[in-house]
Coordinates of C-alpha atoms in Angstrom, one line a residue:
M1 CA 0.0 0.0 0.0
N2 CA 3.0 2.3 0.5
E3 CA 4.4 1.8 -3.0
H4 CA 3.8 5.0 -4.9
M5 CA 2.4 5.2 -8.4
I6 CA 4.5 6.7 -11.2
L7 CA 2.2 9.0 -13.1
A8 CA 2.5 9.4 -16.8
E9 CA 3.4 12.9 -17.9
E10 CA 0.1 13.3 -19.8
E11 CA -1.9 12.2 -16.7
K12 CA 0.1 14.5 -14.5
N13 CA -0.6 17.4 -16.8
A14 CA -4.3 16.6 -16.8
M15 CA -4.4 16.5 -13.0
M16 CA -2.6 19.9 -12.9
D17 CA -5.1 21.4 -15.4
L18 CA -7.9 19.9 -13.3
L19 CA -6.6 21.4 -10.1
K20 CA -6.1 24.9 -11.7
S21 CA -9.6 24.8 -13.3
Q22 CA -11.4 23.9 -10.1
V23 CA -9.5 26.1 -7.6
V24 CA -10.4 29.7 -8.7
P25 CA -11.3 33.0 -7.0
A26 CA -15.0 33.9 -6.4
I27 CA -16.7 36.8 -4.8
G28 CA -19.9 35.8 -3.1
C29 CA -21.8 32.5 -3.1
T30 CA -21.1 30.7 -6.4
E31 CA -24.8 29.9 -7.2
P32 CA -26.1 33.5 -7.4
M33 CA -22.8 34.5 -8.9
A34 CA -23.2 31.9 -11.6
V35 CA -26.7 33.2 -12.3
A36 CA -25.3 36.8 -12.4
L37 CA -22.6 35.5 -14.8
C38 CA -25.2 34.0 -17.1
V39 CA -27.3 37.2 -17.0
A40 CA -24.2 39.3 -17.7
K41 CA -23.3 37.2 -20.7
A42 CA -26.8 37.4 -22.2
S43 CA -26.9 41.1 -21.6
R44 CA -23.6 41.5 -23.3
L45 CA -24.9 39.6 -26.3
L46 CA -28.0 41.7 -26.3
G47 CA -25.9 44.8 -26.5
C48 CA -28.1 47.1 -24.4
R49 CA -29.9 47.1 -21.1
P50 CA -32.5 44.4 -21.0
E51 CA -36.2 45.4 -20.7
R52 CA -37.1 41.9 -19.4
I53 CA -35.1 39.0 -18.0
E54 CA -36.6 35.5 -17.8
L55 CA -34.7 32.8 -15.9
R56 CA -35.2 29.1 -15.7
L57 CA -33.2 27.5 -12.8
S58 CA -32.7 24.0 -11.5
A59 CA -33.9 23.4 -8.0
N60 CA -30.4 23.1 -6.6
I61 CA -29.4 26.5 -8.0
L62 CA -32.6 28.1 -6.5
K63 CA -32.0 26.4 -3.2
N64 CA -28.5 27.7 -2.9
A65 CA -29.4 31.2 -3.8
M66 CA -32.4 31.9 -1.7
G67 CA -30.9 32.9 1.7
V68 CA -27.3 34.1 1.0
G69 CA -26.0 37.6 1.1
I70 CA -25.0 39.2 -2.2
P71 CA -21.6 41.1 -1.9
G72 CA -21.7 44.8 -1.7
T73 CA -25.5 45.1 -1.6
G74 CA -26.6 44.4 2.0
M75 CA -29.3 42.2 0.4
I76 CA -30.0 38.5 0.2
G77 CA -31.3 36.3 -2.6
L78 CA -31.3 36.1 -6.4
P79 CA -33.2 39.2 -7.7
I80 CA -30.5 41.8 -6.8
A81 CA -27.8 39.5 -8.2
V82 CA -29.8 39.2 -11.5
A83 CA -30.3 43.0 -11.7
L84 CA -26.6 43.7 -11.1
G85 CA -25.5 41.0 -13.5
A86 CA -27.5 42.9 -16.2
L87 CA -26.4 46.4 -15.2
I88 CA -22.7 46.1 -14.3
G89 CA -21.8 42.4 -14.7
R90 CA -18.4 41.6 -16.3
P91 CA -18.7 38.1 -17.8
E92 CA -14.9 38.2 -18.5
C93 CA -14.4 38.0 -14.8
G94 CA -16.2 34.7 -14.3
L95 CA -17.3 34.2 -10.7
E96 CA -16.0 37.7 -9.8
V97 CA -18.7 39.0 -12.3
L98 CA -20.0 41.6 -9.8
C99 CA -16.5 43.0 -8.9
D100 CA -17.5 46.5 -10.0
C101 CA -20.4 46.7 -7.6
T102 CA -20.9 50.2 -6.1
P103 CA -23.6 51.9 -4.0
Q104 CA -24.8 53.7 -7.1
A105 CA -25.0 50.3 -8.9
V106 CA -27.0 48.9 -6.0
A107 CA -29.4 51.8 -6.2
E108 CA -29.9 51.3 -9.9
G109 CA -30.4 47.6 -9.3
K110 CA -33.1 48.3 -6.7
Q111 CA -34.8 50.6 -9.2
F112 CA -34.6 47.8 -11.9
L113 CA -36.2 45.4 -9.4
S114 CA -39.0 47.8 -8.6
E115 CA -39.9 47.9 -12.3
N116 CA -40.8 44.1 -12.2
R117 CA -38.5 43.2 -15.1
I118 CA -37.2 39.9 -13.7
H119 CA -39.1 36.7 -13.8
I120 CA -37.7 33.5 -12.3
A121 CA -39.1 30.0 -12.9
L122 CA -38.1 26.5 -11.8
E123 CA -36.7 24.3 -14.7
D124 CA -38.7 21.1 -14.8
H125 CA -37.5 19.5 -18.0
D126 CA -33.7 19.4 -17.9
P127 CA -32.5 16.9 -15.1
D128 CA -29.1 18.6 -14.6
K129 CA -28.8 19.8 -11.0
L130 CA -26.8 22.8 -12.2
F131 CA -28.9 24.5 -14.8
I132 CA -29.2 28.2 -15.6
N133 CA -31.0 29.6 -18.6
V134 CA -31.3 33.3 -19.1
L135 CA -33.4 35.1 -21.8
C136 CA -32.9 38.9 -22.1
T137 CA -35.3 41.0 -24.2
A138 CA -35.2 44.6 -25.4
G139 CA -37.6 45.7 -28.1
H140 CA -37.6 43.1 -30.8
H141 CA -34.2 41.7 -29.9
T142 CA -33.4 38.8 -27.7
A143 CA -30.3 37.1 -26.3
E144 CA -30.1 33.8 -24.5
A145 CA -27.4 32.1 -22.5
R146 CA -27.3 28.7 -20.7
I147 CA -24.9 27.3 -18.1
K148 CA -24.9 23.6 -17.2
T149 CA -23.0 21.1 -15.1
E150 CA -20.2 23.5 -14.0
H151 CA -20.7 27.0 -12.6
T152 CA -18.9 28.7 -15.5
R153 CA -19.7 26.3 -18.3
F154 CA -21.7 27.9 -21.1
V155 CA -23.4 25.3 -23.3
M156 CA -25.6 27.6 -25.4
L157 CA -25.6 31.2 -26.7
R158 CA -28.2 32.6 -28.9
K159 CA -29.0 36.1 -30.3
D160 CA -32.2 36.9 -32.1
G161 CA -32.9 33.2 -32.5
L162 CA -29.5 32.5 -34.1
E163 CA -27.3 30.1 -32.1
L164 CA -23.8 31.3 -31.8
D165 CA -20.6 29.2 -31.6
A166 CA -19.4 29.5 -28.0
K167 CA -15.9 28.6 -29.1
T168 CA -15.5 31.8 -31.2
E169 CA -18.1 34.0 -29.4
N170 CA -16.6 33.5 -25.9
G171 CA -13.2 34.9 -25.1
L172 CA -13.9 34.8 -21.4
T173 CA -10.9 34.8 -19.0
Y174 CA -12.0 33.7 -15.6
G175 CA -10.2 35.1 -12.6
T176 CA -8.4 37.9 -14.5
R177 CA -8.2 40.2 -11.5
E178 CA -5.2 40.3 -9.2
G179 CA -2.7 38.8 -11.5
Y180 CA -4.9 36.1 -13.1
H181 CA -4.2 36.7 -16.8
S182 CA -5.2 34.4 -19.5
T183 CA -4.1 33.3 -22.9
E184 CA -6.5 31.6 -25.4
G185 CA -9.2 31.2 -22.7
T186 CA -7.0 29.5 -20.1
S187 CA -5.9 31.4 -17.0
V188 CA -3.2 30.8 -14.5
V189 CA -5.8 29.5 -12.0
G190 CA -9.0 29.1 -13.9
R191 CA -10.2 27.7 -17.2
D192 CA -12.9 29.1 -19.5
W193 CA -15.6 26.4 -19.7
A194 CA -17.4 28.5 -22.3
S195 CA -15.7 26.7 -25.1
T196 CA -17.4 23.5 -24.1
R197 CA -20.5 22.7 -26.1
D198 CA -23.7 21.2 -24.8
G199 CA -23.3 17.4 -24.5
D200 CA -19.6 17.5 -24.3
E201 CA -17.9 16.5 -21.1
P202 CA -15.8 19.1 -19.3
S203 CA -12.2 18.3 -20.0
D204 CA -11.5 17.5 -16.3
R205 CA -13.5 14.3 -16.7
R206 CA -10.5 12.9 -18.7
S207 CA -8.6 12.5 -15.5
E208 CA -9.8 9.3 -13.8
L209 CA -8.7 9.9 -10.2
S210 CA -8.1 7.7 -7.3
M211 CA -6.7 8.4 -3.8
R212 CA -3.4 6.8 -4.8
K213 CA -3.1 9.1 -7.8
V214 CA -4.2 12.2 -5.8
F215 CA -1.6 11.4 -3.0
D216 CA 1.3 10.7 -5.4
F217 CA 0.6 13.8 -7.5
S218 CA 0.6 15.9 -4.3
M219 CA 3.7 14.3 -3.0
H220 CA 5.9 13.9 -6.0
T221 CA 5.1 16.9 -8.3
C222 CA 7.8 19.5 -8.3
V223 CA 6.8 21.9 -5.6
D224 CA 7.5 25.0 -7.7
E225 CA 4.7 23.8 -10.1
L226 CA 2.3 23.6 -7.1
R227 CA 3.2 27.0 -5.6
F228 CA 0.2 28.7 -7.1
I229 CA -2.0 27.0 -4.4
L230 CA -0.6 29.5 -1.9
E231 CA -3.0 32.0 -3.4
A232 CA -5.8 30.0 -1.8
K233 CA -4.1 30.6 1.6
R234 CA -3.8 34.3 0.9
L235 CA -7.3 34.9 -0.2
N236 CA -9.0 32.7 2.4
E237 CA -6.9 34.1 5.2
A238 CA -8.0 37.6 4.2
A239 CA -11.6 36.5 4.3
A240 CA -11.1 35.0 7.8
Q241 CA -9.5 38.2 9.0
S242 CA -12.5 40.2 7.7
G243 CA -14.9 37.8 9.5
L244 CA -13.0 38.4 12.7
R245 CA -13.1 42.2 12.3
E246 CA -16.7 42.7 11.3
N247 CA -20.0 41.4 12.6
Y248 CA -21.0 39.0 9.8
G249 CA -23.8 36.4 9.9
H250 CA -24.1 34.5 13.1
Q251 CA -20.6 35.6 14.1
L252 CA -19.7 32.0 15.0
G253 CA -16.0 32.6 14.4
K254 CA -15.9 35.7 16.6
T255 CA -17.9 34.0 19.3
M256 CA -15.3 31.2 19.4
C257 CA -12.6 33.8 19.8
S258 CA -14.5 35.7 22.5
P259 CA -13.8 35.3 26.2
L260 CA -16.8 33.0 26.4
G261 CA -15.5 30.9 23.5
R262 CA -12.0 30.7 24.8
G263 CA -13.2 30.0 28.3
I264 CA -15.0 26.9 27.1
M265 CA -12.8 25.8 24.2
G266 CA -9.4 27.2 25.2
D267 CA -6.7 28.4 22.7
S268 CA -5.8 25.0 21.2
I269 CA -4.9 24.2 17.6
F270 CA -8.3 22.5 17.5
S271 CA -10.3 25.7 18.5
K272 CA -8.2 27.9 16.2
I273 CA -8.9 25.7 13.2
M274 CA -12.6 25.9 13.8
S275 CA -12.7 29.6 14.6
V276 CA -10.6 30.7 11.6
T277 CA -12.6 28.5 9.2
S278 CA -15.9 29.9 10.7
C279 CA -14.8 33.5 10.4
A280 CA -14.1 33.1 6.7
C281 CA -17.5 31.4 6.1
D282 CA -19.3 34.1 8.2
A283 CA -17.9 36.8 6.0
R284 CA -18.6 35.0 2.7
M285 CA -22.2 33.9 3.5
A286 CA -23.1 37.4 4.7
G287 CA -22.1 38.9 1.4
A288 CA -18.7 40.5 2.2
M289 CA -17.2 42.1 -0.9
I290 CA -14.1 40.0 -0.6
P291 CA -12.8 37.2 -2.9
V292 CA -12.2 33.7 -1.7
M293 CA -10.5 30.8 -3.4
S294 CA -13.2 28.3 -4.3
N295 CA -13.1 24.5 -4.9
S296 CA -15.3 22.7 -7.4
G297 CA -17.5 25.8 -7.8
S298 CA -18.0 26.5 -4.0
G299 CA -16.3 29.1 -1.9
N300 CA -17.3 27.4 1.3
Q301 CA -15.6 24.2 0.0
G302 CA -12.5 26.2 -0.8
I303 CA -12.5 27.7 2.7
C304 CA -13.0 24.3 4.3
A305 CA -10.3 22.6 2.2
T306 CA -7.8 25.4 2.8
M307 CA -8.1 27.0 6.3
P308 CA -7.8 24.0 8.5
V309 CA -4.7 22.9 6.7
V310 CA -3.2 26.4 6.8
V311 CA -3.9 26.8 10.6
F312 CA -2.5 23.4 11.4
A313 CA 0.6 23.9 9.4
E314 CA 1.3 27.2 11.1
E315 CA 0.7 25.8 14.6
N316 CA 2.6 22.6 13.9
H317 CA 5.6 24.6 12.4
N318 CA 5.5 22.7 9.1
T319 CA 7.7 23.9 6.2
E320 CA 6.3 25.8 3.3
E321 CA 6.8 22.8 1.0
E322 CA 4.8 20.6 3.4
L323 CA 2.0 23.3 3.5
I324 CA 1.9 23.4 -0.3
R325 CA 1.7 19.6 -0.7
A326 CA -1.0 19.4 2.1
L327 CA -3.1 22.1 0.4
V328 CA -2.8 20.3 -3.0
L329 CA -3.7 17.0 -1.3
S330 CA -6.7 18.5 0.4
N331 CA -8.1 20.4 -2.6
L332 CA -7.5 17.6 -5.0
T333 CA -9.2 15.1 -2.7
A334 CA -12.2 17.3 -2.6
I335 CA -12.2 17.6 -6.4
Y336 CA -11.9 13.9 -6.8
M337 CA -14.9 13.3 -4.5
K338 CA -17.0 16.0 -6.3
Q339 CA -16.4 14.3 -9.7
S340 CA -18.7 11.5 -8.7
L341 CA -20.9 13.5 -6.4
G342 CA -21.7 16.3 -8.9
S343 CA -21.4 20.0 -8.7
L344 CA -24.6 20.3 -6.7
S345 CA -26.4 17.6 -4.7
A346 CA -28.4 17.0 -1.5
L347 CA -25.2 16.3 0.4
C348 CA -23.5 19.3 2.1
G349 CA -20.3 20.2 0.2
C350 CA -18.4 20.5 3.6
V351 CA -18.4 16.7 3.7
V352 CA -16.1 16.4 0.8
A353 CA -14.1 19.5 1.6
S354 CA -13.5 18.6 5.2
T355 CA -12.5 15.1 4.0
G356 CA -9.8 16.8 1.9
A357 CA -8.8 18.8 5.0
A358 CA -8.5 15.6 7.0
C359 CA -6.1 14.2 4.4
G360 CA -4.0 17.4 4.4
I361 CA -3.8 17.5 8.2
T362 CA -2.9 13.8 8.4
Y363 CA 0.0 14.4 6.0
L364 CA 1.1 17.4 8.1
M365 CA 1.1 15.1 11.1
G366 CA 3.6 12.9 9.3
G367 CA 1.1 10.5 8.0
T368 CA 1.6 7.9 5.2
F369 CA -0.7 7.2 2.3
E370 CA -2.1 4.4 4.4
Q371 CA -2.9 6.7 7.2
V372 CA -4.4 9.3 4.8
C373 CA -6.8 6.5 3.6
Y374 CA -7.7 5.8 7.2
S375 CA -8.6 9.4 7.8
V376 CA -10.9 9.3 4.7
K377 CA -12.7 6.2 6.0
N378 CA -13.2 7.9 9.4
M379 CA -14.7 10.9 7.7
V380 CA -17.0 8.9 5.4
A381 CA -18.2 6.9 8.4
N382 CA -19.1 10.1 10.4
L383 CA -20.5 12.8 8.1
T384 CA -22.5 10.8 5.6
G385 CA -26.0 12.2 5.2
M386 CA -25.4 15.9 6.2
I387 CA -27.9 17.6 4.1
C388 CA -27.5 20.8 2.0
D389 CA -30.4 23.1 2.7
G390 CA -29.0 26.0 0.7
A391 CA -26.3 28.6 1.1
K392 CA -26.9 30.8 4.1
P393 CA -25.1 32.3 7.2
S394 CA -25.6 29.1 9.2
C395 CA -23.3 27.2 6.8
A396 CA -20.6 28.3 9.2
L397 CA -22.0 25.8 11.7
K398 CA -21.8 23.0 9.2
L399 CA -18.2 23.9 8.2
T400 CA -17.2 23.8 11.9
S401 CA -18.8 20.4 12.3
G402 CA -16.8 19.2 9.2
V403 CA -13.4 20.6 10.2
S404 CA -13.7 19.4 13.8
T405 CA -14.4 15.9 12.5
A406 CA -11.4 16.3 10.1
V407 CA -9.1 16.8 13.1
L408 CA -10.5 13.9 15.0
S409 CA -10.3 11.6 12.0
A410 CA -6.6 12.6 11.4
M411 CA -5.8 12.0 15.1
L412 CA -7.3 8.5 14.9
A413 CA -5.6 7.7 11.6
M414 CA -2.2 8.6 13.1
Q415 CA -2.8 6.0 15.7
H416 CA -3.8 3.5 13.0
K417 CA -7.4 3.5 14.2
Y418 CA -10.1 3.6 11.5
V419 CA -13.6 2.5 10.7
T420 CA -13.5 -0.9 9.0
S421 CA -15.6 -2.6 6.4
A422 CA -17.5 -4.3 9.1
E423 CA -19.2 -1.0 9.8
G424 CA -21.8 0.8 7.7
I425 CA -20.9 1.9 4.2
I426 CA -17.1 1.6 4.7
D427 CA -15.4 -0.7 2.3
D428 CA -11.9 -2.2 2.5
D429 CA -11.0 -0.2 -0.6
V430 CA -10.8 3.6 0.2
D431 CA -12.0 4.6 -3.3
Q432 CA -15.0 2.4 -3.0
S433 CA -15.8 4.0 0.4
I434 CA -15.7 7.4 -1.3
H435 CA -18.0 6.2 -4.1
N436 CA -20.4 4.7 -1.6
L437 CA -20.6 8.2 0.0
T438 CA -21.0 10.0 -3.3
A439 CA -23.6 7.5 -4.6
I440 CA -25.8 8.2 -1.5
G441 CA -25.3 12.0 -2.0
S442 CA -25.9 12.1 -5.8
R443 CA -28.7 9.5 -6.2
G444 CA -29.8 8.1 -2.8
M445 CA -30.7 11.5 -1.4
D446 CA -32.7 12.8 -4.4
E447 CA -36.0 12.5 -2.5
T448 CA -34.4 14.2 0.4
D449 CA -33.4 17.1 -1.9
R450 CA -37.0 17.4 -3.1
Y451 CA -38.3 17.6 0.5
V452 CA -35.7 20.1 1.5
L453 CA -36.5 22.5 -1.4
D454 CA -40.3 22.0 -0.8
I455 CA -39.9 22.9 2.9
M456 CA -37.8 26.0 2.0
T457 CA -40.3 27.2 -0.5
H458 CA -43.5 26.3 1.4
K459 CA -42.7 27.3 5.0
G460 CA -45.8 27.4 7.1
K461 CA -47.7 25.1 4.7
P462 CA -48.1 21.3 5.0
V463 CA -45.2 19.8 3.1
A464 CA -46.9 16.4 2.3
T465 CA -49.7 18.0 0.3
T466 CA -47.2 19.8 -2.0
L467 CA -45.3 16.6 -2.9
E468 CA -48.3 14.6 -4.1

């Protein structure tokens, strides 16, 4: 089990591309930002301010955009994100589409909303859990854009009924701010999914991952090639510092750092990991106008895969190279798990991200590949079934549950203690254990997903009658 795998150069390059494409900067919750991105693109195609905007959204997109703060607005929910996407959205900035948001823009957005120009409907034909379709109209002219499967993957563009070739029409360069420059649609950290046509698989699917491949890539790739991952540390640390300074959301992170929190939990590595992670999530879910480094289309997952590893490495006095390799291991593990779970599901994304963090922390403790696999099994045995009930301030509570479990799982793994195949959904093979988890999240919890959305959209009404 300790013999490492020699990765072919082509496979190694594919994994590097995958990591860079899935670890990208984002401002605000990625679901409303993806909607704003699609609106911005349709508006750009239209060539003028839309008079009417019609949106069709999958249930999971709607669920994740209902209760989250929109950066720079002081408002929650989709409508203001849609309005700003149309008015000041920059599609070339990808998930930082609303980076130019100002108080004046917000005022214009509120006026746009008051004119009843936006109409949102639930998509009930396309089964993709990540589906965004935007139709903008002005006079006799129309423009339509569609995103599917990935948060920045345009699969259809149409103007005045004529379908356009996304490969030639889209020169989007995601993450172009703060040094993220691109050539031919590929940036240093992010890739332009707009060149992928409907029905094509995103190119990251070409990389068939396993825990063995993820570990060996993280351990044996030249560290200078992986140094870009430190940008995740910089961005997410800044978000955590903002969450500590300001009163965002439920202030979970600040509460843990308060005299009350320290009196109960002390000033241990364990408490620092939870408080710093929570601070970053508090800021992000409340709509702070700060970028975070996301993972697999989720800023919370990026925070969860990054901050526990960063804090542990600092407190444990690990070297910079060890931190870099741990961050790559954490983020790539989360990406690997999301490949079979899907971009959106009924399972909270903190489950896969904190599993990645457990792997990174185990490595920083001096763990072997075998012990990293033990930590994965411990995580899968514990967090299976944590539901996603939308993006919102209380996500900080779930992230804290995930990262606390990550530390416990790593501690057990270092003592060669792990959940065995005699228990629950754990298999002797670590990859099968992962796929057991993701199968439950992607298919087994579909009915749960329906109930969650129904409860969220019919609060105060009998749920059973709405599902018949």
